[in-house]
mmCIF file with all atom_site columns, C-alpha atoms in Angstrom:
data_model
loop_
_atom_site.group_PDB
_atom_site.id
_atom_site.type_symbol
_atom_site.label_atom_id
_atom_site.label_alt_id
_atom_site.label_comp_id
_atom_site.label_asym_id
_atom_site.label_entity_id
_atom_site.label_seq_id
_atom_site.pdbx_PDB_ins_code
_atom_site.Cartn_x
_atom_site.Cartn_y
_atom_site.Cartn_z
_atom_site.occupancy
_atom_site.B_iso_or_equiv
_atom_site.pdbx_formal_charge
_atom_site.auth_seq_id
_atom_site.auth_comp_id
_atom_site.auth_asym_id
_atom_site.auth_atom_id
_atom_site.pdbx_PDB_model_num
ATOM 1  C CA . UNK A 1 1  ? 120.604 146.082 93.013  1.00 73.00 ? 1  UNK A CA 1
ATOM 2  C CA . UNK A 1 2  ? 116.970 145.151 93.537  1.00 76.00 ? 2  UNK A CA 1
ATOM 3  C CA . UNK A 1 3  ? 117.319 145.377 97.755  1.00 85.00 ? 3  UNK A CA 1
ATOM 4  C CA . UNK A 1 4  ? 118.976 148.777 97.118  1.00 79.00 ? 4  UNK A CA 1
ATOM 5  C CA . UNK A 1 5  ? 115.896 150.096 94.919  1.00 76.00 ? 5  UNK A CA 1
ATOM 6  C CA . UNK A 1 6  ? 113.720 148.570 97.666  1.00 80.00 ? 6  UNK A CA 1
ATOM 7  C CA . UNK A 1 7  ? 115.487 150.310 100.347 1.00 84.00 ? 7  UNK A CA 1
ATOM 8  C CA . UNK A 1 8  ? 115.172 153.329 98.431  1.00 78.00 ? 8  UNK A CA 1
ATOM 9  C CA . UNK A 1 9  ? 111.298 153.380 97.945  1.00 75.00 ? 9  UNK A CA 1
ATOM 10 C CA . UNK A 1 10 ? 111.009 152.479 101.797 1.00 81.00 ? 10 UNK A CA 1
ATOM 11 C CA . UNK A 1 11 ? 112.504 154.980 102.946 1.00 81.00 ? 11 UNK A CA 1
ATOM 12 C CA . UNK A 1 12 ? 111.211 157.415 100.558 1.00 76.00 ? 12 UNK A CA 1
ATOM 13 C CA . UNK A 1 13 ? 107.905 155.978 101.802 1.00 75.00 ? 13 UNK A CA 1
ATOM 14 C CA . UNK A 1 14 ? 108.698 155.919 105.361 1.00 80.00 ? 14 UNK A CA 1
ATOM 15 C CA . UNK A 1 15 ? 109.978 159.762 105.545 1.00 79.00 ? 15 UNK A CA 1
ATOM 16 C CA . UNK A 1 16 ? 107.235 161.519 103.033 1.00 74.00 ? 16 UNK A CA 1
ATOM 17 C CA . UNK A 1 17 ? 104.562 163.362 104.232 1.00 73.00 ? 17 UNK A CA 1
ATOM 18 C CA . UNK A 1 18 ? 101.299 162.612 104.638 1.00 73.00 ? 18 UNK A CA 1
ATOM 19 C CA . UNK A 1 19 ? 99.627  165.399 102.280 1.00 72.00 ? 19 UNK A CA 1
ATOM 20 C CA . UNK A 1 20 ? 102.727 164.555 100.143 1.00 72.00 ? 20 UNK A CA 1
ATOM 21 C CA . UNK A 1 21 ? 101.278 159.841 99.682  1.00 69.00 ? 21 UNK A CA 1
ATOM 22 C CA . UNK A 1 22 ? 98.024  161.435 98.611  1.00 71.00 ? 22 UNK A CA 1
ATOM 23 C CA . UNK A 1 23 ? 99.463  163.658 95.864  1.00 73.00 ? 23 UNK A CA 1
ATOM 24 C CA . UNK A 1 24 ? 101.878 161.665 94.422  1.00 71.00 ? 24 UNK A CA 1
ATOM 25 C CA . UNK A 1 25 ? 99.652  158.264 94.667  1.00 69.00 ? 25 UNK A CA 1
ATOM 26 C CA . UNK A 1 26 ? 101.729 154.969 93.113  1.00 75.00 ? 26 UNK A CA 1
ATOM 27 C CA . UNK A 1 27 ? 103.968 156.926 90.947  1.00 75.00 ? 27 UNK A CA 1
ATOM 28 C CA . UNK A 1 28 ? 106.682 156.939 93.426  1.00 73.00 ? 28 UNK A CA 1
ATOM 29 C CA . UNK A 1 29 ? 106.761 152.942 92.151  1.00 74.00 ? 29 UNK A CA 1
ATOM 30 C CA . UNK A 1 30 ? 108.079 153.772 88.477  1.00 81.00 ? 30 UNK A CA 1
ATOM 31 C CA . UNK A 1 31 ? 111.427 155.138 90.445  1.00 78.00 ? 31 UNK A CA 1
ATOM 32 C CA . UNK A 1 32 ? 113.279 152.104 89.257  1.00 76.00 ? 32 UNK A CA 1
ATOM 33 C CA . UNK A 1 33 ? 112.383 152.027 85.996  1.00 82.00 ? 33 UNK A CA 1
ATOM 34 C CA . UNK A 1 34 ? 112.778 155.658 85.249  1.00 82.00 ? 34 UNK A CA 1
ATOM 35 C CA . UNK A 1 35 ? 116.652 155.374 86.690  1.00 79.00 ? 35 UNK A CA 1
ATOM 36 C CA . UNK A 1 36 ? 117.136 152.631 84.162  1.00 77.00 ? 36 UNK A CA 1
ATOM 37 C CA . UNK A 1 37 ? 115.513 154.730 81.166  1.00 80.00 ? 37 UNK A CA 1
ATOM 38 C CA . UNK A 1 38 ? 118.176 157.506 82.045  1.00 80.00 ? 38 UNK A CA 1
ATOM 39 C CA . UNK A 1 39 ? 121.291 154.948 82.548  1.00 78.00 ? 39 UNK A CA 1
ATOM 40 C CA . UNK A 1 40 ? 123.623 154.068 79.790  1.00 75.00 ? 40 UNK A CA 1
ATOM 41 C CA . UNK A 1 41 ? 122.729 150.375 80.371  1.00 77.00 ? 41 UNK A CA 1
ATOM 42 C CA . UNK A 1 42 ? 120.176 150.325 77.377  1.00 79.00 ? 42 UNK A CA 1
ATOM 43 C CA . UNK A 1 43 ? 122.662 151.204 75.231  1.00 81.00 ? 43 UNK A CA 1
ATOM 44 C CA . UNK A 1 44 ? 125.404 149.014 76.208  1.00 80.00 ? 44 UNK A CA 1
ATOM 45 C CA . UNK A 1 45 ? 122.720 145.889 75.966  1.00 83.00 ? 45 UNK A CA 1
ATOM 46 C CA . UNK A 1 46 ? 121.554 146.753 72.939  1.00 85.00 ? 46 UNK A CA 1
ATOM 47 C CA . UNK A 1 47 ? 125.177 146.999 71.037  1.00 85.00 ? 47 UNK A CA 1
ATOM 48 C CA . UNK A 1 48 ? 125.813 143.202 73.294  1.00 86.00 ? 48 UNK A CA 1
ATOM 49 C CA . UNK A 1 49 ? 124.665 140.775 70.137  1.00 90.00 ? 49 UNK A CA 1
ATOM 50 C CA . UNK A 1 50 ? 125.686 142.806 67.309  1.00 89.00 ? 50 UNK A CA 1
ATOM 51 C CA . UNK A 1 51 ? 129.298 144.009 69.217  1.00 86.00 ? 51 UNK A CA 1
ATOM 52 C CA . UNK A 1 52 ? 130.033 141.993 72.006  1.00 84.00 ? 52 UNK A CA 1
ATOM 53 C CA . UNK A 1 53 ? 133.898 142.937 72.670  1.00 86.00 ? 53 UNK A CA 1
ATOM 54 C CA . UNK A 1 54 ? 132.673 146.805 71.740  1.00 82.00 ? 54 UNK A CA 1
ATOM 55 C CA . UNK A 1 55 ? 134.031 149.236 74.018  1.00 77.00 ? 55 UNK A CA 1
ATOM 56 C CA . UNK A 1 56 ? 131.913 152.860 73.823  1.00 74.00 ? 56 UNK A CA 1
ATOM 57 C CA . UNK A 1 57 ? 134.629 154.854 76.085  1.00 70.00 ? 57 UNK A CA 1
ATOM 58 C CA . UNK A 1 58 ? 133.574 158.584 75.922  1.00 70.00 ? 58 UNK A CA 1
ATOM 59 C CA . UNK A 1 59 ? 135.910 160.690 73.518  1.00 73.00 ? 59 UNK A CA 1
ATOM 60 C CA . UNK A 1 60 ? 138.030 163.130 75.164  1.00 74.00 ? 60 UNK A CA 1
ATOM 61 C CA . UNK A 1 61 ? 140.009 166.261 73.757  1.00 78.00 ? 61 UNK A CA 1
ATOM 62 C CA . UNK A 1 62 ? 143.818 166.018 74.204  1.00 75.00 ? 62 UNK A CA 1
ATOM 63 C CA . UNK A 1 63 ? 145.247 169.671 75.383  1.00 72.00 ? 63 UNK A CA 1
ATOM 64 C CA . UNK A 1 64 ? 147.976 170.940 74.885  1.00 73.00 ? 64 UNK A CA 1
ATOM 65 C CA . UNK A 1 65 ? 149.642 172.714 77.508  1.00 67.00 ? 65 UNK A CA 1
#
């Protein structure tokens, strides 16, 4: 997981534009940690101690037909 983050900012590095590095500065480096603040994962760690055989499937509607 960490080499394909890496990849990801070098080659975002590698292709940006020029004009494009100034603007955006370091920010480009808090990639990885805003795809982990989006991701279910914080959830599913934080219900580990308290419920570690916990399943949180997402509820679905049965239709009838």
């Amino acid at each position: 997981m960490a080499a394909s983050y890496g990849l990801f900012l070098l080659l975002g590095r590698v292709v940006m534009l020029h004009e494009k590095k100034r603007s955006i500065g370091w920010c480009w480096i808090y990639a990885p940690l805003y795809w982990l603040m989006i991701s279910a994962a914080w959830r599913a760690l934080l219900q580990l101690p308290g419920k570690p055989f916990f399943w949180d499937k997402t509820p679905h509607v049965l239709r009838r037909i």
